[in-house]
Amino acid sequence: MPPDGSRKRGRPSDSPVAASHVNVLRGVTQEFDRTLPFWRCFTDLKSTYGHPPIVQQRTTTIHFREACSSFKGVDVVWAITKVTVRVQTGIAKRQNMRIPEKGRAGVTWRGIPYKEVTWRIGTMHFVHQNMNGFSGEGYEKSFHIQSVVNYDCPAVLQCVAGTMVSFWLLLYSSVALLASDTRLSAKDAPRKDSDPDAAVSSTFVAREEGSSKDRKRIPLPAVGWLDHAAEEMALQCKTEDNRAYVRAARQLAPHSTSRILVLGMGGNSMAVALRLLLGPHAEIHVVEIDASVFRACKAADTLLESDTKQFVYVESAEKCLPRFVNNYFHFIFMDLFEPLDATMVMTSSLVGQCHAKLSFGGMLVVNDHPTPFAGDGHPVGGTVRRRKCFPREFEWLEGKCAGLHEGGRCQEGRQNAAVQPYLFRQDLLGRI
């Protein structure tokens, strides 16, 4: 599937000494070992059995490496790791016995129950070519995990992308449920002679004068919507936890014909998971500035030629967004990383452009480290000029926020009667 943009070959390094293959492999391995305890596959095993898994064997190979075409002096690396972990599944049996040499009774532990699980995981990294050993500025800005794909169950995202999707599912389903209750109890509840789709559609808030009436509404998830394709896809997951997550996510997900925009391709893990959760009819548009990242995803088999509903644009988000003339998206995910300075890209102008491309009731989900503020110091809520801004503070290292498009500008000090502003925190889920 060719991208809708130019495909430039990665140019060779301009630095006199590029990072060696051995150093790159060592750095990728260290980053894998450091971040593995925070991934979904690891934490699920730990929470299920109450014991932390122990790595028994790990084999890492560099599957793809190429110089970035947009960032001078930086390589994009895709690594594949096969890791086997062992986790204790029960309580060990205690057996009393006499120790002859000490002449007293002792205790031995035998028959410790455990299980072994093997994962095949792909990770994407940016590596500075001027990295000198394992210290200094070049090393500090290299090897950060950009994407994680569990090839055994790609529908279950492992790190930051999974946090964004889970937060989005929770927020969307909660707000949609409140809006549905409000709408059904209001005077504009669907009548028998209305559109048949009105019973499964939501405006989130009542329309006001001056709102954008030409923007499409977002349909609510149909009751009990779980088709055979989703069931078959869930059964492909190896563990029951993953199968349960897929089934639950499909129940919380929006309509299968949603239009989604993803800014920042990474390893294309988010687009793959959204495709598996939403089905084959959802339109997924992905914007990525670097063509080398696009080629890395093709080499890693996370970008399928058969997916005719996914569109890739190889250019910057600032240039690509204005080209979506009269095209609005139900949901926009913004996860932009700048490898030269190893920082997240988030400015008030870019947030404003994204918000302008949302349909009525659309949602913008942003990954920001560590607080939901734009890069130029403007709060996200002030940038989009809406009261519906939802910060996310679930994780110890990650900040997530979402803005809800209401179709009209809220006045200061005024709260909409249909959907109140909510604050999602670790110990308090607002009023939801």
Tab-separated table of C-alpha atoms in Angstrom, residues 152-310:
chain	number	residue	atom	x	y	z
A	152	ASP	CA	1.030	-13.130	19.633
A	153	CYS	CA	-1.833	-10.692	20.272
A	154	PRO	CA	-1.454	-7.347	18.440
A	155	ALA	CA	-4.925	-6.194	19.507
A	156	VAL	CA	-3.649	-5.755	23.081
A	157	LEU	CA	-1.312	-2.770	23.140
A	158	GLN	CA	1.506	-2.892	25.651
A	159	CYS	CA	2.699	0.576	26.674
A	160	VAL	CA	1.821	4.214	25.889
A	161	ALA	CA	-0.393	3.458	22.894
A	162	GLY	CA	-2.361	0.981	24.989
A	163	THR	CA	-2.812	3.592	27.692
A	164	MET	CA	-4.189	6.050	25.151
A	165	VAL	CA	-6.614	3.536	23.628
A	166	SER	CA	-7.822	2.283	27.019
A	167	PHE	CA	-8.353	5.845	28.223
A	168	TRP	CA	-10.216	6.648	25.020
A	169	LEU	CA	-12.505	3.622	25.356
A	170	LEU	CA	-13.288	4.458	28.975
A	171	LEU	CA	-13.903	8.119	28.252
A	172	TYR	CA	-15.948	7.592	25.093
A	173	SER	CA	-18.221	4.930	26.561
A	174	SER	CA	-18.771	6.929	29.758
A	175	VAL	CA	-19.597	10.200	28.020
A	176	ALA	CA	-21.730	8.415	25.433
A	177	LEU	CA	-23.689	6.672	28.170
A	178	LEU	CA	-24.352	9.940	29.995
A	179	ALA	CA	-25.316	11.682	26.769
A	180	SER	CA	-27.613	8.830	25.831
A	181	ASP	CA	-29.393	8.983	29.184
A	182	THR	CA	-29.749	12.756	28.905
A	183	ARG	CA	-30.969	12.606	25.321
A	184	LEU	CA	-33.542	9.898	25.968
A	185	SER	CA	-34.953	11.815	28.900
A	186	ALA	CA	-35.084	15.105	26.992
A	187	LYS	CA	-37.870	16.330	24.781
A	188	ASP	CA	-35.894	15.591	21.610
A	189	ALA	CA	-35.846	11.840	22.252
A	190	PRO	CA	-36.097	9.728	19.069
A	191	ARG	CA	-39.629	9.334	17.742
A	192	LYS	CA	-41.010	6.307	15.962
A	193	ASP	CA	-41.047	8.156	12.665
A	194	SER	CA	-37.467	9.338	12.993
A	195	ASP	CA	-34.376	7.951	11.338
A	196	PRO	CA	-33.844	4.277	12.303
A	197	ASP	CA	-30.244	5.087	13.166
A	198	ALA	CA	-31.339	7.716	15.685
A	199	ALA	CA	-31.640	5.103	18.404
A	200	VAL	CA	-27.927	4.339	18.156
A	201	SER	CA	-26.580	7.833	17.549
A	202	SER	CA	-25.445	10.513	19.936
A	203	THR	CA	-24.913	14.236	19.771
A	204	PHE	CA	-23.293	14.218	23.227
A	205	VAL	CA	-24.785	17.678	23.907
A	206	ALA	CA	-27.869	19.556	22.738
A	207	ARG	CA	-27.385	21.683	19.643
A	208	GLU	CA	-27.214	25.437	20.059
A	209	GLU	CA	-27.485	28.400	17.753
A	210	GLY	CA	-24.323	28.873	15.771
A	211	SER	CA	-23.185	25.267	16.083
A	212	SER	CA	-21.742	23.341	13.161
A	213	LYS	CA	-24.847	21.623	11.833
A	214	ASP	CA	-23.081	20.127	8.828
A	215	ARG	CA	-20.805	17.912	10.892
A	216	LYS	CA	-21.731	14.292	11.287
A	217	ARG	CA	-22.754	12.829	14.601
A	218	ILE	CA	-20.900	9.953	16.188
A	219	PRO	CA	-22.962	6.764	16.447
A	220	LEU	CA	-23.148	5.007	19.773
A	221	PRO	CA	-22.011	1.395	19.977
A	222	ALA	CA	-24.876	-0.953	19.186
A	223	VAL	CA	-26.114	-3.042	22.092
A	224	GLY	CA	-24.427	-6.437	22.170
A	225	TRP	CA	-22.373	-5.693	19.068
A	226	LEU	CA	-19.775	-8.466	18.869
A	227	ASP	CA	-19.664	-10.145	15.486
A	228	HIS	CA	-18.107	-13.463	14.571
A	229	ALA	CA	-14.976	-11.831	13.192
A	230	ALA	CA	-14.287	-10.235	16.563
A	231	GLU	CA	-14.856	-13.526	18.356
A	232	GLU	CA	-12.476	-15.347	16.043
A	233	MET	CA	-9.899	-12.610	16.476
A	234	ALA	CA	-10.212	-12.812	20.263
A	235	LEU	CA	-9.726	-16.574	20.243
A	236	GLN	CA	-6.394	-16.118	18.481
A	237	CYS	CA	-4.989	-14.569	21.656
A	238	LYS	CA	-2.996	-17.048	23.718
A	239	THR	CA	-4.211	-16.108	27.200
A	240	GLU	CA	-7.687	-15.727	28.634
A	241	ASP	CA	-6.799	-12.244	29.931
A	242	ASN	CA	-6.114	-11.069	26.386
A	243	ARG	CA	-9.292	-12.668	25.067
A	244	ALA	CA	-11.332	-11.014	27.821
A	245	TYR	CA	-9.738	-7.638	27.077
A	246	VAL	CA	-10.574	-7.898	23.373
A	247	ARG	CA	-14.201	-8.795	24.083
A	248	ALA	CA	-14.591	-5.955	26.590
A	249	ALA	CA	-12.907	-3.440	24.304
A	250	ARG	CA	-15.221	-4.370	21.447
A	251	GLN	CA	-18.212	-3.687	23.691
A	252	LEU	CA	-16.880	-0.227	24.627
A	253	ALA	CA	-15.669	0.703	21.147
A	254	PRO	CA	-17.555	3.154	18.913
A	255	HIS	CA	-19.281	2.276	15.664
A	256	SER	CA	-17.331	0.245	13.129
A	257	THR	CA	-17.587	2.999	10.485
A	258	SER	CA	-15.734	5.628	12.519
A	259	ARG	CA	-13.118	7.834	10.838
A	260	ILE	CA	-9.909	7.996	12.841
A	261	LEU	CA	-6.755	10.070	12.405
A	262	VAL	CA	-3.473	9.002	14.035
A	263	LEU	CA	-0.678	11.585	14.135
A	264	GLY	CA	2.627	9.802	14.603
A	265	MET	CA	2.936	6.357	13.100
A	266	GLY	CA	5.483	4.858	15.448
A	267	GLY	CA	5.444	1.141	14.761
A	268	ASN	CA	1.833	1.357	13.509
A	269	SER	CA	0.790	-0.602	16.601
A	270	MET	CA	-2.122	1.717	17.398
A	271	ALA	CA	-3.565	1.486	13.889
A	272	VAL	CA	-3.280	-2.318	13.966
A	273	ALA	CA	-5.042	-2.545	17.325
A	274	LEU	CA	-7.787	-0.130	16.253
A	275	ARG	CA	-8.344	-2.165	13.101
A	276	LEU	CA	-8.708	-5.390	15.092
A	277	LEU	CA	-11.035	-3.747	17.621
A	278	LEU	CA	-13.233	-1.778	15.211
A	279	GLY	CA	-13.347	-4.152	12.269
A	280	PRO	CA	-12.594	-3.793	8.550
A	281	HIS	CA	-14.922	-0.866	7.773
A	282	ALA	CA	-13.342	1.855	9.943
A	283	GLU	CA	-11.248	4.444	8.092
A	284	ILE	CA	-7.838	4.900	9.695
A	285	HIS	CA	-5.606	7.718	8.451
A	286	VAL	CA	-2.002	7.812	9.690
A	287	VAL	CA	0.368	10.770	9.327
A	288	GLU	CA	4.125	10.181	9.673
A	289	ILE	CA	6.846	12.670	8.833
A	290	ASP	CA	9.648	10.175	8.147
A	291	ALA	CA	9.586	7.697	5.259
A	292	SER	CA	12.081	5.445	7.044
A	293	VAL	CA	9.519	4.793	9.761
A	294	PHE	CA	7.043	3.777	7.072
A	295	ARG	CA	9.541	1.311	5.609
A	296	ALA	CA	10.330	-0.053	9.072
A	297	CYS	CA	6.650	-0.827	9.618
A	298	LYS	CA	6.450	-2.636	6.294
A	299	ALA	CA	9.531	-4.671	7.168
A	300	ALA	CA	8.026	-5.526	10.565
A	301	ASP	CA	4.712	-6.682	9.034
A	302	THR	CA	2.659	-4.100	10.931
A	303	LEU	CA	1.523	-2.418	7.709
A	304	LEU	CA	-0.539	-4.713	5.521
A	305	GLU	CA	-1.113	-4.215	1.812
A	306	SER	CA	-4.538	-5.855	2.126
A	307	ASP	CA	-5.839	-3.135	4.466
A	308	THR	CA	-7.618	-0.906	1.951
A	309	LYS	CA	-9.157	1.293	4.657
A	310	GLN	CA	-5.860	2.519	6.082
